[in-house]
Coordinates of C-alpha atoms in Angstrom, one line a residue:
D9 CA -6.6 -22.2 -3.6
L10 CA -4.1 -20.8 -1.0
I11 CA -1.3 -23.0 -2.4
Q12 CA -2.1 -21.8 -5.9
I13 CA -2.0 -18.1 -4.9
S14 CA 1.2 -18.7 -3.0
D15 CA 2.8 -20.3 -6.1
W16 CA 1.6 -17.4 -8.2
S17 CA 3.1 -14.8 -5.8
N18 CA 6.5 -16.4 -6.0
T19 CA 6.5 -16.6 -9.8
E20 CA 4.3 -14.4 -12.0
G21 CA 3.5 -12.0 -9.1
A22 CA 7.2 -11.5 -8.3
A23 CA 7.9 -10.7 -11.9
L24 CA 5.0 -8.2 -12.1
T25 CA 6.2 -6.5 -8.9
A26 CA 9.7 -6.1 -10.3
R27 CA 8.3 -4.4 -13.4
M28 CA 6.1 -2.1 -11.3
E29 CA 9.1 -1.0 -9.4
E30 CA 11.2 -0.4 -12.5
D31 CA 8.5 1.5 -14.4
Q32 CA 6.9 3.8 -11.7
P33 CA 3.9 6.0 -12.2
R34 CA 4.3 9.2 -14.2
L35 CA 2.2 12.2 -14.8
R36 CA 1.7 13.8 -18.2
Q37 CA 0.0 17.1 -17.5
Y38 CA -0.1 18.6 -21.0
D39 CA -0.4 17.2 -24.5
S40 CA 1.6 18.3 -27.5
W41 CA -0.8 21.3 -28.1
C42 CA -0.4 22.5 -24.5
R43 CA -3.8 21.3 -23.5
R44 CA -4.2 20.2 -19.8
V45 CA -4.8 16.4 -19.9
D46 CA -3.5 15.2 -16.5
E47 CA -2.8 11.7 -17.8
L48 CA -1.6 9.3 -15.2
L49 CA 0.7 6.7 -16.8
V50 CA 1.1 3.3 -15.0
T51 CA 2.8 0.2 -16.2
E52 CA 1.0 -2.7 -17.8
A53 CA 2.1 -4.8 -14.8
W54 CA 0.0 -2.5 -12.5
K55 CA -3.0 -2.9 -14.8
K56 CA -2.5 -6.7 -14.8
Q57 CA -2.7 -6.7 -11.0
K58 CA -6.2 -5.3 -11.2
E59 CA -7.3 -8.1 -13.5
I60 CA -5.7 -10.7 -11.2
A61 CA -7.3 -9.2 -8.1
A62 CA -10.7 -9.6 -9.7
R63 CA -10.1 -13.1 -11.0
E64 CA -8.9 -14.3 -7.6
G65 CA -11.8 -12.6 -5.8
V66 CA -9.6 -10.9 -3.2
V67 CA -12.5 -8.6 -2.4
A68 CA -15.3 -10.8 -3.5
I69 CA -14.6 -13.6 -1.1
A70 CA -15.5 -11.4 1.9
Y71 CA -18.9 -10.4 0.4
E72 CA -20.0 -13.7 -1.2
R73 CA -19.8 -15.1 2.4
K74 CA -19.7 -18.6 1.2
Y75 CA -18.2 -19.6 4.5
G76 CA -20.3 -17.3 6.6
E77 CA -18.4 -15.7 9.5
Y78 CA -15.2 -17.5 8.4
S79 CA -15.2 -15.8 5.0
R80 CA -13.0 -13.0 6.3
I81 CA -10.5 -15.4 7.7
Y82 CA -10.3 -17.2 4.3
Q83 CA -10.0 -13.8 2.4
M84 CA -7.3 -12.4 4.7
A85 CA -5.3 -15.7 4.6
K86 CA -5.4 -15.5 0.8
L87 CA -4.5 -11.8 0.9
M88 CA -1.5 -12.5 3.1
L89 CA -0.1 -14.8 0.5
W90 CA -1.2 -12.6 -2.5
T91 CA 0.4 -9.4 -1.2
S92 CA 3.9 -10.7 -1.7
G93 CA 3.2 -10.9 -5.4
A94 CA 0.8 -8.0 -5.7
G95 CA 3.4 -5.3 -5.0
L96 CA 1.5 -2.4 -3.7
Y97 CA -1.8 -3.2 -5.3
S98 CA -3.0 -4.3 -1.9
C99 CA -3.5 -0.6 -1.1
P100 CA -6.3 0.1 -3.7
I101 CA -7.8 -3.3 -2.8
A102 CA -8.0 -2.3 0.9
M103 CA -9.8 0.9 0.0
T104 CA -12.1 -0.9 -2.5
D105 CA -13.0 -3.4 0.3
G106 CA -13.8 -0.5 2.6
C107 CA -15.9 1.3 0.1
A108 CA -17.8 -1.8 -0.6
R109 CA -18.6 -2.2 3.1
V110 CA -19.8 1.4 3.4
L111 CA -22.1 1.1 0.4
E112 CA -23.4 -2.2 1.7
L113 CA -24.4 -0.5 4.9
N114 CA -25.3 3.0 3.8
G115 CA -25.5 3.2 0.0
T116 CA -28.7 3.8 -1.9
Q117 CA -30.1 1.0 -4.0
E118 CA -28.7 2.8 -7.1
M119 CA -25.2 2.9 -5.6
K120 CA -25.5 -0.8 -4.8
D121 CA -26.6 -1.7 -8.3
T122 CA -24.1 0.4 -10.2
V123 CA -21.1 0.6 -7.9
Y124 CA -21.1 -2.0 -5.1
T125 CA -21.7 -4.9 -7.4
R126 CA -18.7 -4.0 -9.5
L127 CA -16.5 -3.4 -6.4
I128 CA -17.0 -7.1 -5.4
S129 CA -17.1 -8.6 -8.9
R130 CA -14.8 -11.4 -10.0
D131 CA -15.2 -10.4 -13.7
P132 CA -12.1 -8.3 -14.7
K133 CA -14.2 -6.5 -17.2
Q134 CA -16.7 -5.4 -14.5
F135 CA -14.4 -5.0 -11.5
I136 CA -13.6 -1.5 -10.4
T137 CA -11.5 -0.1 -7.6
S138 CA -12.1 2.8 -5.1
G139 CA -9.8 5.5 -3.8
Q140 CA -10.1 7.2 -0.4
W141 CA -9.4 10.9 -0.5
M142 CA -9.4 12.3 3.0
T143 CA -6.0 14.0 3.7
E144 CA -5.9 17.8 3.3
R145 CA -3.3 20.5 3.8
P146 CA -4.5 21.8 7.2
G147 CA -4.4 18.3 8.7
G148 CA -4.2 14.6 8.0
S149 CA -5.8 12.8 10.9
D150 CA -7.5 16.0 12.0
V151 CA -10.3 15.7 9.6
G152 CA -12.3 18.3 11.5
R153 CA -10.1 20.9 9.6
T154 CA -11.3 19.7 6.2
E155 CA -11.6 22.6 3.8
T156 CA -13.2 20.8 0.8
Q157 CA -16.8 21.9 0.4
A158 CA -19.9 20.3 -1.1
V159 CA -22.7 22.4 -2.6
W160 CA -26.0 21.0 -3.8
D161 CA -26.6 21.5 -7.5
E162 CA -30.4 21.7 -7.9
N163 CA -30.3 21.6 -11.7
R164 CA -28.2 18.4 -12.0
K165 CA -29.6 16.9 -8.8
C166 CA -26.1 16.1 -7.4
W167 CA -23.5 17.5 -5.1
S168 CA -20.7 19.7 -6.5
I169 CA -17.4 19.3 -4.6
S170 CA -14.5 21.7 -4.6
G171 CA -11.3 21.7 -2.6
F172 CA -7.8 20.3 -2.4
K173 CA -6.8 16.8 -1.4
W174 CA -3.2 16.7 -0.4
F175 CA -2.6 13.0 -0.4
S176 CA -4.7 10.7 -2.5
S177 CA -3.6 7.1 -2.7
A178 CA -4.7 5.0 -5.6
T179 CA -5.2 8.0 -7.8
D180 CA -6.0 5.7 -10.8
A181 CA -9.1 4.3 -9.0
D182 CA -12.4 4.2 -10.8
V183 CA -14.5 5.7 -8.0
T184 CA -13.5 7.4 -4.7
M185 CA -14.9 8.2 -1.3
L186 CA -14.2 11.5 0.3
L187 CA -15.2 13.8 3.1
A188 CA -16.4 17.3 2.4
R189 CA -17.9 20.2 4.4
T190 CA -21.5 20.3 3.5
H191 CA -23.3 23.6 2.6
D192 CA -26.8 23.4 4.2
P193 CA -29.1 22.5 1.3
N194 CA -32.1 23.9 3.0
P195 CA -33.4 26.9 0.8
S196 CA -34.2 28.9 4.0
A197 CA -30.5 28.6 5.2
A198 CA -28.1 31.5 4.6
P199 CA -25.9 31.0 1.5
G200 CA -22.7 29.2 2.3
S201 CA -24.0 28.1 5.7
M202 CA -21.8 25.3 7.1
R203 CA -21.0 23.7 10.4
D204 CA -17.6 23.8 11.9
G205 CA -15.4 20.9 12.8
S206 CA -16.0 17.2 12.1
K207 CA -19.8 17.7 12.8
G208 CA -20.0 19.6 9.5
L209 CA -18.7 16.8 7.3
S210 CA -20.6 14.4 5.1
L211 CA -19.4 11.4 3.1
Y212 CA -19.5 11.4 -0.7
L213 CA -19.0 8.9 -3.6
A214 CA -17.8 10.1 -6.9
N215 CA -16.7 8.7 -10.3
V216 CA -13.1 9.7 -10.9
R217 CA -13.8 10.1 -14.6
D218 CA -17.0 10.9 -16.6
E219 CA -18.5 8.8 -19.4
E220 CA -16.1 10.2 -21.9
G221 CA -13.1 9.2 -19.9
K222 CA -12.3 12.7 -18.8
L223 CA -11.5 13.5 -15.2
N224 CA -14.6 14.5 -13.2
G225 CA -13.7 18.0 -12.0
V226 CA -10.2 16.8 -10.9
R227 CA -6.8 18.3 -11.6
I228 CA -3.7 16.4 -10.8
H229 CA -1.2 18.9 -9.5
R230 CA 1.7 16.4 -9.0
L231 CA 2.6 12.9 -8.0
K232 CA 4.0 12.7 -4.5
D233 CA 7.7 11.9 -4.1
K234 CA 7.4 9.4 -1.2
V235 CA 10.1 7.6 0.8
G236 CA 8.6 4.3 -0.3
T237 CA 5.5 2.8 -1.9
K238 CA 6.8 4.3 -5.2
A239 CA 4.9 1.9 -7.5
L240 CA 1.6 3.2 -6.0
P241 CA 0.3 6.4 -7.7
T242 CA -0.3 9.0 -5.0
A243 CA -1.1 12.6 -5.9
E244 CA -2.1 16.1 -4.9
L245 CA -5.6 16.8 -6.4
E246 CA -7.5 19.9 -6.9
L247 CA -11.3 19.4 -7.1
D248 CA -13.3 21.9 -8.9
G249 CA -17.0 21.1 -9.4
M250 CA -16.6 17.3 -9.0
I251 CA -19.9 15.6 -9.4
A252 CA -20.7 13.4 -6.4
Q253 CA -23.5 11.6 -4.5
Q254 CA -23.9 11.8 -0.8
V255 CA -23.5 8.5 1.1
G256 CA -25.8 8.4 4.2
D257 CA -27.3 11.5 5.9
N258 CA -25.9 15.0 6.1
Y259 CA -23.2 15.7 8.6
R260 CA -22.7 11.9 9.4
G261 CA -19.5 11.7 7.4
V262 CA -17.1 10.7 10.2
K263 CA -19.6 8.1 11.5
N264 CA -20.3 6.7 8.1
I265 CA -16.7 6.4 7.2
S266 CA -15.9 4.3 10.3
A267 CA -16.6 1.1 8.4
I268 CA -13.8 1.9 6.0
L269 CA -11.4 2.6 8.9
N270 CA -12.2 -0.7 10.6
I271 CA -11.4 -2.5 7.4
T272 CA -8.3 -0.6 6.3
R273 CA -6.8 -0.9 9.8
V274 CA -7.4 -4.6 9.7
Y275 CA -5.7 -4.7 6.3
C276 CA -2.8 -2.8 7.8
G277 CA -2.5 -5.6 10.4
M278 CA -2.7 -8.2 7.8
G279 CA -0.2 -6.5 5.5
C280 CA 2.3 -6.0 8.4
T281 CA 1.9 -9.7 9.4
A282 CA 2.5 -10.7 5.8
A283 CA 5.6 -8.6 5.6
M284 CA 6.9 -10.0 9.0
Q285 CA 6.3 -13.5 7.6
R286 CA 8.4 -12.8 4.5
F287 CA 11.2 -11.2 6.7
I288 CA 11.4 -14.1 9.1
L289 CA 11.2 -16.8 6.4
G290 CA 14.1 -15.2 4.6
V291 CA 16.2 -14.7 7.7
K292 CA 15.7 -18.4 8.7
E293 CA 16.6 -19.7 5.3
Y294 CA 19.7 -17.5 5.2
A295 CA 20.8 -18.7 8.6
R296 CA 20.7 -22.3 7.3
R297 CA 23.2 -21.4 4.5
R298 CA 25.4 -18.6 5.8
E299 CA 28.6 -19.7 7.5
V300 CA 30.5 -17.2 9.6
F301 CA 33.5 -17.8 11.9
G302 CA 33.4 -21.5 11.2
A303 CA 29.8 -22.2 11.9
L304 CA 26.4 -21.7 10.3
L305 CA 24.4 -18.7 11.6
K306 CA 21.6 -21.1 12.8
D307 CA 24.1 -22.6 15.3
Q308 CA 25.4 -19.4 16.8
P309 CA 23.7 -18.5 20.1
L310 CA 23.4 -14.7 19.7
H311 CA 22.0 -14.9 16.2
L312 CA 19.7 -17.7 17.3
A313 CA 18.4 -15.6 20.2
T314 CA 17.9 -12.6 17.8
V315 CA 15.9 -14.5 15.3
A316 CA 13.9 -16.3 18.0
N317 CA 12.7 -12.9 19.3
M318 CA 11.7 -12.0 15.7
E319 CA 9.8 -15.3 15.4
L320 CA 8.0 -14.6 18.6
Q321 CA 7.0 -11.2 17.6
Y322 CA 5.6 -12.5 14.3
R323 CA 3.6 -15.2 16.0
A324 CA 2.1 -12.7 18.4
T325 CA 1.2 -10.2 15.7
S326 CA -0.4 -13.0 13.6
Q327 CA -2.6 -14.2 16.5
F328 CA -3.8 -10.6 17.3
T329 CA -4.4 -9.9 13.6
F330 CA -6.6 -12.9 12.9
Y331 CA -8.4 -12.4 16.2
C332 CA -9.6 -9.1 14.9
I333 CA -10.3 -10.6 11.4
A334 CA -12.5 -13.3 13.0
M335 CA -14.4 -10.5 14.9
L336 CA -14.9 -8.6 11.7
G337 CA -16.3 -11.7 10.0
R338 CA -18.9 -12.2 12.8
I339 CA -20.0 -8.6 12.6
E340 CA -20.5 -8.8 8.9
S341 CA -22.2 -12.2 8.7
L342 CA -24.2 -12.7 11.9
D343 CA -27.3 -10.9 13.2
N344 CA -26.0 -7.7 14.8
N345 CA -28.7 -8.0 17.5
L346 CA -27.1 -11.1 18.9
P347 CA -25.6 -10.4 22.3
Q348 CA -22.2 -11.6 21.3
V349 CA -22.1 -9.3 18.3
K350 CA -23.9 -6.3 19.7
D351 CA -22.5 -6.2 23.2
Q352 CA -19.0 -7.6 22.5
D353 CA -17.7 -7.8 19.0
I354 CA -18.8 -4.4 17.7
P355 CA -17.5 -2.3 20.6
L356 CA -14.4 -4.5 21.1
L357 CA -13.4 -4.2 17.4
R358 CA -13.7 -0.4 17.6
L359 CA -11.2 -0.5 20.5
L360 CA -8.9 -3.1 19.0
T361 CA -8.5 -1.9 15.4
P362 CA -6.4 1.2 16.3
I363 CA -4.3 -0.9 18.7
L364 CA -3.7 -3.6 16.1
K365 CA -2.8 -1.0 13.5
V366 CA -0.3 0.8 15.7
W367 CA 1.3 -2.3 17.1
S368 CA 1.6 -4.3 13.9
A369 CA 3.1 -1.4 12.1
K370 CA 5.7 -0.8 14.7
N371 CA 6.5 -4.5 14.8
A372 CA 6.8 -4.8 11.1
F373 CA 9.2 -1.9 10.7
A374 CA 11.4 -3.0 13.6
M375 CA 11.6 -6.4 12.0
S376 CA 12.5 -5.0 8.6
Q377 CA 15.6 -3.4 10.3
E378 CA 16.5 -6.6 12.2
A379 CA 16.1 -8.6 9.0
M380 CA 18.4 -6.3 7.1
E381 CA 21.0 -6.7 9.8
C382 CA 20.6 -10.5 9.8
F383 CA 21.7 -10.5 6.1
G384 CA 24.7 -8.3 7.0
G385 CA 26.2 -6.2 4.2
Q386 CA 24.2 -8.0 1.6
G387 CA 21.0 -6.9 3.3
Y388 CA 22.0 -3.3 2.7
M389 CA 22.3 -3.9 -1.1
E390 CA 19.4 -2.5 -3.0
E391 CA 19.1 -5.6 -5.3
T392 CA 18.1 -7.9 -2.4
G393 CA 14.8 -6.0 -2.1
L394 CA 15.2 -5.5 1.7
G395 CA 15.7 -1.8 1.4
R396 CA 12.5 -1.3 -0.7
A397 CA 10.6 -3.6 1.7
M398 CA 11.8 -1.5 4.7
R399 CA 10.7 1.7 3.0
D400 CA 7.4 0.3 1.9
V401 CA 6.5 -1.2 5.3
L402 CA 7.3 2.2 7.0
V403 CA 4.1 3.7 5.5
N404 CA 2.0 1.6 7.8
T405 CA 3.2 3.7 10.8
I406 CA 1.7 6.8 9.2
W407 CA -1.2 5.7 6.9
E408 CA -4.6 5.8 8.6
G409 CA -3.1 7.6 11.7
T410 CA 0.3 7.8 13.3
T411 CA 1.2 5.9 16.5
N412 CA 0.4 9.0 18.7
V413 CA -2.8 9.8 16.9
L414 CA -4.2 6.3 17.3
S415 CA -2.9 5.9 20.8
L416 CA -5.0 8.9 21.7
D417 CA -7.9 7.4 19.8
V418 CA -7.7 4.4 22.2
L419 CA -8.0 6.8 25.1
R420 CA -10.9 8.5 23.4
V421 CA -12.8 5.2 23.1
M422 CA -12.2 4.5 26.8
A423 CA -13.4 8.0 27.7
E424 CA -16.5 7.9 25.4
T425 CA -17.6 4.6 27.0
G426 CA -16.9 5.7 30.5
G427 CA -14.4 2.9 30.9
D428 CA -16.7 0.2 29.6
A429 CA -14.4 -0.5 26.7
L430 CA -11.5 -1.2 29.1
D431 CA -13.8 -3.6 31.1
L432 CA -14.8 -5.3 27.9
F433 CA -11.2 -5.7 26.9
A434 CA -10.4 -7.3 30.3
E435 CA -13.4 -9.6 30.1
S436 CA -12.3 -10.7 26.7
V437 CA -8.8 -11.6 27.8
R438 CA -10.1 -13.4 30.8
G439 CA -12.6 -15.3 28.6
I440 CA -9.7 -16.5 26.4
L441 CA -7.8 -17.6 29.6
A442 CA -10.8 -19.1 31.4
S443 CA -10.1 -22.7 30.3
L444 CA -6.4 -22.4 31.0
K445 CA -6.1 -21.3 34.6
D446 CA -6.6 -24.8 36.0
Q447 CA -4.1 -26.4 33.7
H448 CA -0.6 -26.9 35.1
H449 CA 1.2 -25.7 32.0
W450 CA -0.7 -22.4 31.9
S451 CA -1.3 -21.3 35.4
K452 CA 1.8 -19.2 35.6
S453 CA 1.2 -17.5 32.2
A454 CA -2.5 -16.8 33.2
M455 CA -1.4 -15.2 36.5
S456 CA 1.1 -13.0 34.6
L457 CA -1.5 -11.8 32.2
E458 CA -4.0 -11.2 35.0
A459 CA -1.5 -9.1 36.8
C460 CA -0.9 -7.1 33.6
L461 CA -4.7 -6.5 33.2
G462 CA -4.7 -5.1 36.8
L463 CA -1.7 -2.8 36.0
I464 CA -3.5 -1.4 32.9
S465 CA -6.8 -0.9 34.7
H466 CA -5.1 0.8 37.7
H467 CA -3.1 3.2 35.6
F468 CA -6.2 4.3 33.5
T469 CA -8.5 4.7 36.4
T470 CA -5.9 6.5 38.5
Y471 CA -5.2 9.1 35.8
A472 CA -8.5 9.4 34.0
T473 CA -9.3 12.8 35.5
L474 CA -9.1 16.3 34.2
E475 CA -6.3 17.1 36.6
T476 CA -4.1 14.2 35.5
R477 CA -5.0 14.2 31.8
N478 CA -1.5 15.1 30.7
L479 CA -0.1 12.1 32.6
L480 CA -2.6 9.8 30.9
E481 CA -1.9 11.2 27.5
A482 CA 1.8 10.9 28.0
S483 CA 1.4 7.2 28.7
A484 CA -1.0 6.5 25.9
R485 CA 1.6 4.7 23.8
G486 CA 2.6 2.5 26.7
L487 CA -1.0 1.6 27.4
T488 CA -1.8 0.9 23.8
F489 CA 1.3 -1.4 23.4
A490 CA 0.5 -3.0 26.7
M491 CA -3.0 -3.9 25.7
A492 CA -1.7 -5.4 22.4
E493 CA 0.9 -7.5 24.2
V494 CA -1.6 -8.8 26.8
I495 CA -4.3 -9.9 24.4
S496 CA -1.6 -11.4 22.1
G497 CA -0.2 -13.3 25.0
A498 CA -3.6 -14.7 25.9
L499 CA -4.2 -15.8 22.3
L500 CA -0.7 -17.4 22.1
C501 CA -1.6 -19.4 25.2
Q502 CA -5.0 -20.4 23.8
H503 CA -3.5 -21.5 20.6
A504 CA -0.8 -23.5 22.3
A505 CA -3.4 -25.3 24.5
W506 CA -5.4 -26.2 21.4
S507 CA -2.2 -27.4 19.8
T508 CA -1.4 -29.6 22.8
V509 CA -4.8 -31.2 22.6
K510 CA -4.3 -31.8 18.9
A511 CA -1.0 -33.5 19.6
Q512 CA -2.5 -35.8 22.3
A513 CA -5.1 -36.9 19.8
N514 CA -2.4 -37.7 17.2
P515 CA 0.4 -39.4 19.3
S516 CA 2.1 -40.9 16.3
N517 CA 2.5 -37.7 14.3
S518 CA 5.9 -36.2 15.1
V519 CA 5.2 -33.0 13.1
I520 CA 2.1 -32.2 15.2
A521 CA 4.0 -33.0 18.4
S522 CA 6.8 -30.6 17.4
E523 CA 4.2 -27.8 16.6
A524 CA 2.7 -28.3 20.0
T525 CA 6.0 -28.0 21.7
V526 CA 7.0 -24.8 19.8
D527 CA 3.6 -23.3 20.4
R528 CA 3.9 -23.9 24.1
I529 CA 7.5 -22.5 24.3
S530 CA 6.4 -19.4 22.4
A531 CA 3.4 -18.7 24.6
Q532 CA 5.2 -19.2 27.9
R533 CA 8.2 -17.2 26.8
W534 CA 5.9 -14.3 25.7
C535 CA 4.3 -14.2 29.2
E536 CA 7.5 -14.4 31.1
G537 CA 8.3 -11.1 32.9
L538 CA 5.5 -9.4 30.9
E539 CA 4.2 -7.6 34.0
K540 CA 7.6 -6.1 34.8
K541 CA 8.1 -5.0 31.2
L542 CA 4.7 -3.3 30.9
S543 CA 5.0 -1.7 34.3
F544 CA 8.1 0.2 33.1
Q545 CA 6.6 0.8 29.7
I546 CA 3.5 2.5 31.2
E547 CA 4.8 4.1 34.4
S548 CA 8.0 5.6 33.0
L549 CA 6.0 7.7 30.4
G550 CA 3.3 8.8 32.8
S551 CA 5.2 9.8 36.0
E552 CA 3.9 13.0 37.6
T553 CA 7.0 15.0 36.9
R554 CA 7.6 13.7 33.4
Y555 CA 5.4 16.2 31.6
D556 CA 7.1 19.3 33.0
E557 CA 10.5 17.7 32.6
D558 CA 9.9 16.8 29.0
K559 CA 8.9 20.4 28.2
L560 CA 11.9 21.7 30.0
M561 CA 14.3 19.3 28.3
L562 CA 13.0 19.9 24.8
F563 CA 12.1 23.6 24.8
G564 CA 13.2 25.2 28.1
L565 CA 16.8 25.9 27.2
A566 CA 15.8 27.5 23.8
D567 CA 13.1 29.6 25.5
A568 CA 15.5 30.7 28.2
R569 CA 18.1 31.8 25.5
T570 CA 15.4 33.7 23.6
S571 CA 14.3 35.4 26.8
H572 CA 17.8 36.2 27.8
T573 CA 18.7 37.6 24.4
A574 CA 15.6 39.8 24.5
T575 CA 16.5 41.1 28.0
V576 CA 20.0 42.0 26.9
Q577 CA 19.0 43.7 23.7
A578 CA 16.1 45.7 25.2
P579 CA 18.3 48.4 26.8
I580 CA 20.5 48.7 23.7
A581 CA 17.5 49.1 21.5
S582 CA 16.1 51.9 23.8
K583 CA 19.3 53.9 23.4
L584 CA 19.2 53.8 19.6

């Protein structure tokens, strides 16, 4: 199945993607009689992708659970191969998957019968996709500033939603999930009574169109002119009386939507890993063929060192991504009252998904730039596709939370758990390393990772006070990246140790022996000097004088000039 989808991606999928890029979404707001129609026009290639996604079961695999807790691993492995031919259709698929999970957990029986079953269908005639409309003009990640409101309509026995969604991906979806500020439906409550902040939000499910095919209280103001992801229809939407059903209880919107965030962040990790895989494969193949200054690129030391670092980053990102995927699979398939799931997997995945999303996105974009350089001037040519790939992968650093927003989310998780999340993280890393410490090949790497754990713990516990909050926040990026690099290092070592055992069991297989050697080199190289690197990464951003110095460097001079100008002009103004 994986071989088949890979072949499809490189043939039919590549052709569909090219047509989607050539014929990008358009908006026809009015018909020939000046009637507002808001017709979203997408190419037939985009529509074909929906049919293929259903047929291949790219959502269904996760919910059929044919392979139990390993179903997610199978699904995401297939998605990694499918995305290279799916263009940007992986975006609506991610949100469809997230919507399915939320309805599985919190939907009514009617929602499960009429919507959930179609979100996970393999029948192209039954399969539907979901949007995720959260971002509003006052704030993207700051959902507590949501202005969209939901009012209970007693006559129609539904919620009526009105507001403005500033950035709605997959605008052509069949259904959508969205947050809205809920008017208290209690008849005794004052009219328009609402709660402030995120505590006033509830989660809603709505059909994008009614039974006649007309938009359900939606006006498409315009399509967004984005830097990349241009084949994906993204729009500004005005909602005016959109009919919707509430998912879960009143005022539990942020909690109920967390299942979507877990899944979409894992999708981000998977998509970034897939992009890195395509970049590194292309770069390596080019190095085999391109001759410069009398030698192939693959034989030139500096180029070799550059590409080896790219390969190492890809391997680490891949390990971390599938570690989170395996955890998601256990949570969805096993009894959530089991100690491993309840006490470890669920809280650990909550901590790791923002870390994975941040780190994988940064890695993928950095690699896109390196890959372009590796192709030289040809890499800068639009027809190679590297420019589009770079623009498209960039969205991952912003979608579902920027690097800073999610780094602060990591601190929030630690604070909310009183540091238990950090302890759990350390225990998990030590658990991965437990069988390696006594092995000669891995003792040095294990010691390095243990020292890094101590460094992270020391910094967090030292500055986790009200008086030093600024210092902790300033180093949030460094801490987040450090945690990613430590757990990835542990996973690389674990995989290499397993690979070595496999090679010993197959002494006559030279391919397996080579794999074991490469895996060992990769893991050991990753751990070399990691403590020193992370120390600088964390400490340099959180030094006690840094916060005040940063403010002075960025704004102090301009503020001084403004103050000086006002002082000079004041006497002049008084004489006039």
